[in-house]
Backbone as numpy.savetxt, mean C-alpha at the origin, in Angstrom:
# Nx Ny Nz CAx CAy CAz Cx Cy Cz
-28.21 -41.06 -18.13 -27.84 -39.85 -18.86 -28.48 -38.61 -18.24
-29.78 -38.77 -17.87 -30.47 -37.63 -17.26 -29.79 -37.23 -15.96
-29.39 -38.21 -15.15 -28.72 -37.92 -13.88 -27.39 -37.20 -14.13
-26.68 -37.65 -15.16 -25.40 -37.01 -15.48 -25.60 -35.56 -15.88
-26.63 -35.28 -16.68 -26.91 -33.91 -17.11 -27.31 -33.04 -15.91
-28.11 -33.62 -15.02 -28.52 -32.86 -13.84 -27.31 -32.52 -12.96
-26.39 -33.48 -12.86 -25.18 -33.25 -12.06 -24.34 -32.13 -12.66
-24.19 -32.14 -13.98 -23.43 -31.09 -14.67 -24.06 -29.73 -14.45
-25.38 -29.67 -14.56 -26.09 -28.41 -14.36 -25.90 -27.90 -12.94
-26.00 -28.80 -11.97 -25.82 -28.40 -10.57 -24.42 -27.88 -10.33
-23.41 -28.58 -10.88 -22.02 -28.14 -10.72 -21.81 -26.77 -11.34
-22.37 -26.56 -12.52 -22.23 -25.26 -13.19 -22.90 -24.15 -12.39
-24.10 -24.44 -11.87 -24.81 -23.43 -11.08 -24.02 -23.07 -9.84
-23.50 -24.08 -9.14 -22.70 -23.83 -7.94 -21.46 -23.02 -8.28
-20.81 -23.37 -9.40 -19.61 -22.64 -9.83 -19.92 -21.17 -10.10
-21.01 -20.94 -10.82 -21.40 -19.55 -11.12 -21.71 -18.78 -9.85
-22.42 -19.42 -8.92 -22.76 -18.75 -7.66 -21.52 -18.43 -6.85
-20.58 -19.38 -6.80 -19.35 -19.15 -6.04 -18.54 -18.02 -6.67
-18.33 -18.10 -7.98 -17.57 -17.06 -8.67 -18.25 -15.70 -8.52
-19.57 -15.69 -8.69 -20.30 -14.44 -8.56 -20.22 -13.88 -7.15
-20.32 -14.78 -6.16 -20.24 -14.34 -4.77 -18.88 -13.78 -4.43
-17.83 -14.45 -4.89 -16.47 -13.97 -4.64 -16.24 -12.62 -5.31
-16.74 -12.50 -6.55 -16.56 -11.24 -7.29 -17.27 -10.09 -6.58
-18.49 -10.35 -6.11 -19.24 -9.31 -5.39 -18.52 -8.94 -4.10
-18.03 -9.96 -3.39 -17.34 -9.72 -2.12 -16.13 -8.81 -2.31
-15.29 -9.11 -3.29 -14.07 -8.33 -3.48 -14.33 -7.00 -4.19
-15.50 -6.86 -4.81 -15.81 -5.59 -5.47 -16.42 -4.57 -4.52
-16.52 -4.93 -3.24 -17.06 -4.02 -2.23 -15.98 -3.72 -1.21
-15.09 -2.77 -1.51 -13.93 -2.52 -0.63 -14.28 -1.68 0.58
-13.35 -1.69 1.54 -13.42 -0.79 2.68 -12.99 0.61 2.21
-13.78 1.60 2.53 -13.44 2.98 2.19 -12.99 3.73 3.45
-12.26 4.80 3.22 -11.89 5.66 4.32 -13.11 6.33 4.92
-13.02 6.73 6.17 -14.14 7.45 6.78 -14.30 8.80 6.09
-15.52 9.31 6.12 -15.77 10.59 5.47 -14.94 11.70 6.09
-14.74 11.62 7.40 -13.94 12.64 8.09 -12.49 12.61 7.61
-11.93 11.41 7.47 -10.53 11.30 7.05 -10.35 11.77 5.61
-11.31 11.47 4.77 -11.23 11.90 3.37 -11.33 13.42 3.28
-12.29 13.98 3.99 -12.49 15.43 3.93 -11.31 16.20 4.50
-10.66 15.63 5.52 -9.52 16.32 6.12 -8.40 16.54 5.11
-8.24 15.60 4.19 -7.21 15.75 3.16 -7.73 16.58 1.99
-8.99 16.37 1.64 -9.58 17.17 0.57 -9.56 18.66 0.92
-9.69 18.98 2.20 -9.71 20.38 2.64 -8.33 20.94 2.94
-7.31 20.11 2.81 -5.95 20.56 3.09 -5.42 21.36 1.89
-5.14 22.65 2.05 -4.69 23.46 0.91 -3.32 23.06 0.37
-2.58 22.25 1.12 -1.24 21.85 0.69 -1.23 20.55 -0.10
-2.42 19.97 -0.30 -2.52 18.70 -1.03 -3.55 18.83 -2.15
-3.18 18.37 -3.33 -4.15 18.28 -4.42 -4.44 16.81 -4.69
-5.72 16.51 -4.90 -6.15 15.14 -5.16 -6.74 15.06 -6.55
-6.28 14.11 -7.33 -6.83 13.89 -8.66 -6.92 12.40 -8.92
-7.84 12.02 -9.78 -8.01 10.62 -10.16 -8.05 10.53 -11.68
-7.14 9.76 -12.24 -7.08 9.60 -13.69 -6.66 8.18 -14.02
-7.42 7.56 -14.91 -7.14 6.17 -15.32 -7.05 5.24 -14.11
-7.98 5.42 -13.18 -8.08 4.56 -11.98 -6.86 4.67 -11.07
-6.17 5.77 -11.12 -5.05 6.02 -10.21 -5.32 7.31 -9.44
-5.36 7.22 -8.13 -5.52 8.40 -7.30 -4.14 9.01 -7.04
-4.04 10.32 -7.21 -2.77 11.01 -7.03 -2.91 12.06 -5.94
-2.06 11.96 -4.92 -1.96 12.99 -3.89 -0.66 13.73 -4.16
-0.77 15.00 -4.51 0.41 15.76 -4.92 0.56 17.04 -4.11
1.81 17.49 -3.92 2.03 18.77 -3.22 1.45 19.92 -4.03
0.84 20.84 -3.35 0.32 22.04 -4.01 1.48 22.99 -4.29
1.54 23.46 -5.51 2.59 24.43 -5.86 3.84 23.77 -6.38
4.86 23.65 -5.54 6.17 23.15 -5.96 6.07 21.72 -6.48
6.50 21.47 -7.72 6.46 20.10 -8.25 7.42 19.18 -7.51
7.08 17.93 -7.48 7.88 16.95 -6.74 8.71 16.12 -7.70
9.91 15.75 -7.26 10.76 14.85 -8.04 10.83 13.47 -7.40
10.02 13.27 -6.33 9.99 12.00 -5.61 8.58 11.43 -5.69
8.48 10.15 -6.03 7.18 9.52 -6.15 7.10 8.22 -5.39
5.91 7.93 -4.88 5.62 6.66 -4.21 4.39 6.04 -4.85
4.54 4.84 -5.38 3.38 4.07 -5.84 2.99 3.14 -4.70
1.78 3.30 -4.21 1.34 2.57 -3.02 0.20 1.62 -3.38
0.43 0.33 -3.16 -0.56 -0.71 -3.45 -1.48 -0.91 -2.25
-2.79 -0.75 -2.43 -3.72 -0.93 -1.30 -3.80 -2.38 -0.85
-4.23 -2.57 0.38 -4.49 -3.92 0.88 -5.69 -4.52 0.19
-5.88 -5.82 0.35 -7.01 -6.51 -0.27 -8.34 -5.94 0.23
-9.20 -5.64 -0.70 -10.53 -5.08 -0.41 -10.46 -3.73 0.29
-9.42 -2.96 0.01 -9.32 -1.61 0.59 -9.22 -0.60 -0.55
-10.06 0.43 -0.51 -10.09 1.44 -1.55 -8.96 2.46 -1.36
-8.51 3.09 -2.45 -7.46 4.09 -2.34 -7.75 5.21 -1.33
-9.03 5.63 -1.24 -9.34 6.75 -0.33 -9.15 6.40 1.15
-8.98 5.12 1.44 -8.74 4.73 2.83 -7.35 5.12 3.31
-6.47 5.50 2.36 -5.09 5.84 2.72 -4.79 7.33 2.61
-5.80 8.14 2.36 -5.55 9.57 2.22 -4.84 10.14 3.45
-5.42 9.93 4.61 -4.89 10.61 5.80 -3.59 9.98 6.31
-3.36 8.71 6.04 -2.11 8.10 6.52 -0.94 8.41 5.59
-1.21 8.72 4.32 -0.13 9.02 3.37 0.04 10.52 3.11
-0.94 11.32 3.48 -0.86 12.77 3.24 0.38 13.42 3.85
0.87 13.00 5.04 2.08 13.62 5.58 3.30 13.51 4.66
3.36 12.48 3.84 4.46 12.37 2.87 4.39 13.50 1.86
3.18 13.89 1.52 2.99 14.98 0.55 3.35 16.32 1.17
2.84 16.57 2.36 3.00 17.89 2.97 4.35 18.09 3.65
4.96 17.00 4.13 6.19 17.14 4.91 7.45 16.69 4.16
7.29 15.87 3.13 8.46 15.37 2.40 8.39 15.67 0.90
7.35 16.41 0.48 7.19 16.80 -0.93 7.22 15.58 -1.86
6.48 14.54 -1.47 6.38 13.32 -2.26 5.02 13.29 -2.97
5.02 12.88 -4.23 3.77 12.65 -4.93 3.41 11.18 -4.77
2.20 10.92 -4.27 1.77 9.56 -3.97 0.75 9.10 -5.01
0.98 7.91 -5.55 0.08 7.33 -6.55 -0.52 6.05 -5.96
-1.85 5.98 -5.91 -2.53 4.81 -5.36 -3.43 4.21 -6.45
-2.99 3.14 -7.09 -3.80 2.55 -8.16 -4.97 1.74 -7.62
-6.09 1.84 -8.32 -7.23 0.98 -8.01 -6.97 -0.38 -8.66
-7.15 -1.45 -7.91 -6.78 -2.77 -8.39 -7.98 -3.58 -8.89
-7.74 -4.49 -9.84 -8.83 -5.38 -10.29 -9.38 -6.17 -9.11
-10.70 -6.11 -8.93 -11.35 -6.78 -7.80 -10.75 -6.37 -6.46
-10.06 -5.22 -6.44 -9.43 -4.71 -5.21 -8.41 -5.70 -4.63
-7.70 -6.39 -5.51 -6.65 -7.32 -5.11 -5.36 -6.93 -5.84
-4.39 -6.40 -5.12 -3.19 -5.87 -5.74 -2.39 -6.92 -6.51
-2.43 -8.17 -6.07 -1.67 -9.22 -6.73 -2.14 -9.46 -8.16
-3.35 -8.99 -8.49 -3.84 -9.15 -9.86 -3.23 -8.14 -10.81
-2.52 -7.15 -10.28 -1.85 -6.16 -11.14 -0.61 -5.63 -10.43
0.31 -6.54 -10.12 1.54 -6.14 -9.42 2.41 -5.24 -10.27
2.20 -5.23 -11.57 3.00 -4.38 -12.45 2.45 -2.98 -12.62
1.44 -2.60 -11.86 0.81 -1.28 -12.00 1.81 -0.14 -11.86
2.80 -0.31 -11.01 3.79 0.76 -10.80 4.53 1.09 -12.09
4.76 0.09 -12.92 5.49 0.34 -14.16 4.73 1.27 -15.08
3.43 1.07 -15.21 2.62 1.94 -16.06 2.60 3.37 -15.53
2.52 3.50 -14.21 2.50 4.83 -13.61 3.83 5.54 -13.83
4.91 4.85 -13.64 6.24 5.46 -13.77 6.51 5.96 -15.18
6.07 5.23 -16.18 6.31 5.66 -17.56 5.58 6.95 -17.90
4.54 7.26 -17.14 3.76 8.47 -17.40 4.21 9.66 -16.56
5.29 9.47 -15.78 5.75 10.53 -14.88 7.26 10.76 -15.08
7.67 11.28 -16.23 9.09 11.42 -16.53 9.83 12.43 -15.65
9.11 13.33 -14.99 9.79 14.35 -14.18 10.17 13.82 -12.80
9.62 12.70 -12.40 9.97 12.12 -11.10 11.22 11.28 -11.25
12.22 11.60 -10.45 13.53 10.96 -10.56 13.77 9.88 -9.51
13.17 10.02 -8.34 13.37 9.07 -7.25 12.07 8.33 -6.98
12.11 7.03 -7.11 10.89 6.23 -7.00 10.91 5.26 -5.82
9.80 5.25 -5.10 9.54 4.27 -4.05 8.28 3.50 -4.44
8.23 2.25 -4.04 6.98 1.50 -4.14 6.69 0.95 -2.75
5.43 0.74 -2.48 5.07 0.22 -1.16 3.66 -0.29 -1.17
3.24 -0.77 -0.02 1.89 -1.26 0.07 1.53 -1.69 1.47
0.25 -1.86 1.66 -0.31 -2.28 2.94 -0.80 -3.72 2.82
-0.39 -4.58 3.76 -0.88 -5.95 3.81 -0.58 -6.67 2.50
-1.60 -7.20 1.82 -1.39 -7.91 0.55 -0.81 -6.97 -0.51
-1.09 -5.68 -0.38 -0.52 -4.71 -1.30 0.99 -4.64 -1.19
1.51 -4.86 0.03 2.95 -4.88 0.21 3.58 -6.08 -0.48
2.89 -7.21 -0.48 3.38 -8.39 -1.18 3.49 -8.10 -2.67
2.49 -7.42 -3.22 2.51 -7.05 -4.63 3.66 -6.09 -4.93
3.92 -5.16 -4.01 5.02 -4.22 -4.19 6.35 -4.96 -4.22
6.49 -5.97 -3.36 7.71 -6.78 -3.36 7.90 -7.49 -4.69
6.81 -8.01 -5.24 6.90 -8.71 -6.51 7.34 -7.77 -7.62
6.88 -6.52 -7.55 7.31 -5.55 -8.55 8.81 -5.27 -8.44
9.30 -5.13 -7.21 10.71 -4.79 -7.02 11.64 -5.94 -7.38
11.10 -7.14 -7.47 11.94 -8.30 -7.79 12.60 -8.15 -9.16
11.90 -7.48 -10.09 12.44 -7.35 -11.44 12.47 -5.91 -11.95
12.26 -4.95 -11.05 12.29 -3.54 -11.44 13.06 -2.73 -10.40
13.90 -1.83 -10.87 14.72 -1.03 -9.95 13.92 0.13 -9.37
13.96 0.26 -8.06 13.40 1.40 -7.35 14.40 1.80 -6.28
14.20 2.95 -5.68 15.13 3.41 -4.65 14.76 2.93 -3.26
13.49 2.60 -3.06 13.08 2.15 -1.74 11.75 1.42 -1.76
11.58 0.54 -0.80 10.37 -0.26 -0.64 9.77 0.04 0.73
8.47 0.33 0.78 7.79 0.69 2.02 6.69 -0.33 2.29
6.80 -1.02 3.41 5.82 -2.05 3.76 5.07 -1.67 5.03
3.74 -1.65 4.94 2.88 -1.42 6.10 2.19 -2.73 6.44
2.48 -3.28 7.63 1.83 -4.52 8.08 1.90 -5.59 6.99
3.10 -5.80 6.46 3.26 -6.69 5.32 4.65 -7.32 5.33
4.91 -8.14 4.33 6.21 -8.78 4.18 6.36 -9.24 2.73
7.58 -9.56 2.34 7.85 -10.05 0.99 7.73 -11.57 0.96
7.09 -12.10 -0.07 7.07 -13.54 -0.26 8.05 -13.96 -1.35
8.86 -13.01 -1.79 9.90 -13.27 -2.77 11.18 -12.59 -2.31
12.32 -13.14 -2.64 13.60 -12.65 -2.13 14.07 -11.43 -2.93
14.10 -10.28 -2.27 14.60 -9.06 -2.91 15.81 -8.53 -2.15
16.45 -9.41 -1.39 17.55 -8.97 -0.52 18.76 -8.47 -1.29
18.89 -8.86 -2.56 20.05 -8.44 -3.34 19.72 -7.32 -4.31
18.51 -6.75 -4.20 18.12 -5.66 -5.10 18.81 -4.36 -4.67
19.11 -3.47 -5.63 19.80 -2.21 -5.31 18.86 -1.17 -4.72
18.41 -1.41 -3.51 17.47 -0.51 -2.85 17.54 -0.78 -1.35
16.81 0.02 -0.60 16.63 -0.23 0.82 15.14 -0.35 1.09
14.78 -0.77 2.30 13.37 -0.99 2.60 13.04 -0.53 4.01
11.77 -0.20 4.20 11.23 0.16 5.51 10.01 -0.70 5.78
10.00 -1.38 6.91 8.87 -2.22 7.29 8.30 -1.74 8.62
7.02 -1.39 8.61 6.36 -0.88 9.82 5.17 -1.78 10.16
5.10 -2.20 11.41 3.98 -3.01 11.87 3.35 -2.36 13.10
2.21 -2.89 13.51 1.54 -2.42 14.72 1.43 -3.56 15.71
1.64 -3.29 16.99 1.63 -4.36 17.99 0.24 -4.95 18.21
-0.83 -4.20 17.87 -2.20 -4.68 18.06 -2.80 -5.25 16.78
-1.97 -5.48 15.79 -2.44 -6.01 14.50 -2.87 -7.46 14.66
-4.15 -7.73 14.40 -4.65 -9.09 14.49 -4.77 -9.79 13.15
-4.35 -9.12 12.07 -4.49 -9.66 10.72 -3.17 -10.18 10.17
-2.09 -9.47 10.45 -0.78 -9.85 9.93 -0.38 -11.25 10.40
0.12 -12.07 9.49 0.64 -13.40 9.82 2.03 -13.22 10.41
2.11 -13.27 11.73 3.38 -12.97 12.41 4.46 -13.99 12.08
4.11 -15.25 11.96 5.11 -16.26 11.65 5.73 -16.02 10.28
4.88 -15.76 9.29 5.39 -15.49 7.94 6.20 -14.20 7.92
5.75 -13.21 8.70 6.48 -11.95 8.76 7.90 -12.17 9.27
8.03 -12.93 10.36 9.36 -13.17 10.94 10.23 -14.02 10.00
9.65 -15.05 9.43 10.40 -15.94 8.56 10.90 -15.24 7.30
10.13 -14.30 6.79 10.46 -13.67 5.51 11.26 -12.37 5.65
11.64 -12.02 6.87 12.46 -10.82 7.04 13.79 -10.92 6.28
14.29 -12.14 6.13 15.56 -12.33 5.43 15.44 -12.02 3.94
14.23 -11.88 3.45 14.03 -11.55 2.04 14.26 -10.07 1.74
14.36 -9.24 2.79 14.56 -7.81 2.61 16.05 -7.48 2.50
16.39 -6.34 1.87 17.80 -5.94 1.79 18.41 -5.77 3.18
19.70 -6.01 3.33 20.34 -5.92 4.66 20.29 -4.53 5.27
20.07 -3.49 4.46 20.01 -2.12 4.99 18.61 -1.73 5.45
17.70 -2.67 5.44 16.30 -2.36 5.76 16.12 -1.96 7.22
15.11 -1.12 7.45 14.75 -0.68 8.79 13.38 -1.25 9.16
13.22 -1.68 10.40 11.93 -2.19 10.86 11.50 -1.45 12.12
10.20 -1.19 12.20 9.64 -0.50 13.36 8.29 -1.13 13.71
7.99 -1.15 15.00 6.67 -1.58 15.46 6.07 -0.46 16.29
4.85 -0.05 15.93 4.16 1.01 16.65 3.25 0.37 17.70
3.52 0.66 18.95 2.77 0.07 20.04 1.31 0.55 20.03
0.39 -0.42 20.14 -1.03 -0.08 20.23 -1.74 0.10 18.92
-1.03 0.03 17.80 -1.62 0.25 16.47 -2.09 -1.07 15.88
-3.27 -1.07 15.26 -3.75 -2.29 14.64 -3.67 -2.23 13.11
-4.24 -3.22 12.44 -4.07 -3.37 10.99 -4.76 -2.26 10.21
-6.00 -1.94 10.58 -6.77 -0.97 9.81 -6.25 0.45 9.99
-5.47 0.69 11.03 -4.99 2.06 11.27 -3.84 2.46 10.35
-3.36 1.54 9.53 -2.44 1.95 8.47 -3.22 2.67 7.37
-4.53 2.55 7.45 -5.44 3.33 6.63 -6.40 4.06 7.55
-7.60 4.34 7.04 -8.62 5.02 7.86 -9.97 4.34 7.66
-9.97 3.03 7.75 -11.21 2.28 7.57 -11.45 1.42 8.81
-12.64 0.84 8.86 -13.04 0.05 10.02 -13.66 -1.27 9.57
-13.70 -2.22 10.50 -14.48 -3.43 10.29 -13.77 -4.61 9.69
-12.44 -4.58 9.57 -11.75 -5.72 8.98 -11.78 -6.92 9.93
-12.23 -8.02 9.38 -12.37 -9.23 10.19 -11.02 -9.72 10.71
-10.98 -10.07 11.98 -9.77 -10.62 12.58 -8.86 -9.60 13.23
-9.12 -8.31 13.01 -8.25 -7.31 13.60 -8.55 -7.16 15.09
-7.56 -6.66 15.81 -7.69 -6.48 17.26 -7.97 -5.01 17.59
-8.56 -4.74 18.74 -8.80 -3.36 19.15 -7.48 -2.61 19.33
-7.47 -1.36 18.98 -6.26 -0.53 19.12 -6.37 0.33 20.36
-5.23 0.62 20.96 -5.21 1.52 22.11 -4.93 2.96 21.69
-4.68 3.16 20.39 -4.43 4.50 19.84 -5.62 4.96 19.03
-5.81 6.26 18.94 -6.78 6.80 18.00 -6.18 6.73 16.60
-7.00 6.85 15.58 -6.49 6.85 14.22 -5.55 8.03 13.98
-5.90 9.19 14.51 -5.04 10.37 14.33 -3.67 10.15 14.96
-3.66 9.57 16.15 -2.39 9.34 16.84 -1.58 8.27 16.10
-2.24 7.24 15.63 -1.54 6.20 14.88 -0.90 6.77 13.62
-1.62 7.63 12.93 -1.08 8.23 11.71 0.07 9.20 12.02
-0.03 9.88 13.16 1.06 10.78 13.55 2.33 9.99 13.81
2.20 8.87 14.53 3.38 8.06 14.84 3.93 7.40 13.57
3.03 7.01 12.68 3.48 6.43 11.41 4.27 7.45 10.61
3.77 8.68 10.56 4.47 9.74 9.82 5.84 10.03 10.42
5.95 9.94 11.73 7.24 10.20 12.39 8.31 9.19 11.96
7.88 8.04 11.49 8.82 7.02 11.02 9.05 7.14 9.52
7.97 7.23 8.76 8.07 7.14 7.30 8.61 8.41 6.66
8.16 9.57 7.12 8.58 10.83 6.50 10.10 11.02 6.54
10.75 10.94 7.70 12.21 11.13 7.70 12.96 10.03 6.96
12.41 8.83 6.95 13.09 7.74 6.24 13.09 8.01 4.73
11.94 8.36 4.19 11.88 8.65 2.75 12.69 9.89 2.41
12.66 10.90 3.28 13.44 12.11 3.03 14.93 11.80 3.02
15.37 10.94 3.93 16.79 10.58 4.00 17.22 9.79 2.77
16.43 8.79 2.38 16.77 8.00 1.20 16.78 8.88 -0.06
15.81 9.78 -0.15 15.74 10.68 -1.31 16.96 11.58 -1.38
17.37 12.11 -0.23 18.53 13.00 -0.20 19.79 12.25 -0.57
19.96 11.04 -0.07 21.15 10.25 -0.41 21.15 9.87 -1.89
19.98 9.65 -2.43 19.87 9.33 -3.85 20.28 10.52 -4.70
19.80 11.72 -4.32 20.16 12.93 -5.07 21.67 13.20 -4.97
22.23 13.00 -3.77 23.65 13.25 -3.57 24.51 12.31 -4.41
24.12 11.03 -4.46 24.91 10.07 -5.23 24.76 10.33 -6.73
23.60 10.83 -7.16 23.39 11.11 -8.58 24.20 12.33 -9.01
24.23 13.36 -8.15 24.96 14.58 -8.49 26.46 14.37 -8.39
26.86 13.42 -7.52 28.29 13.17 -7.35 28.86 12.36 -8.48
């Protein structure tokens, strides 16, 4: 009996240590560099606010009727995406919402976009998207909720949304050492047939944000600024085009 009790105690202690260790690990996310954060904070064309654990990047002045809910990658903080998503605000007049996730894992709250959308009645055109595991969560949201577009950064859908009434944009980097390439290729059929795919040469996984140190990633041949510039050249016109077609079909 004593041996049995000791075994139970040991198992419980190990369980607590494992759970505690995992919780601590995921509660310490990668943050954006101070330079990247300040560059957006100092941009007079962008306003940054945080309310109810949702970071909002909004155009200064003219209100926006287009919104993007962006799910962060696993263990990545919202501020890591300030500089990569800011061009959508300044060049396409999009309001970007980046929710903070439980334990920094987007799959634990894939329905976050729904709560955000209900609080923004003036936004008429909605996109959802995400980076890495955040993109998987965005796909899960679109499986049962209508949006106008899906934006995937270094990610793929693990659920079939090919028949959903939307289009999608998938962007990867050729130097990405984190993305599961086999799963990415196999799951391309899960996207709508009108989807667009792009690969940015020399860009790695972390450059879809502005953080460093992710295990398994490969060195990039581009600077972060250059990677973000090339990313904006793809995403900004795509979202602007989808938004314009959405407005035209609604008015018609």
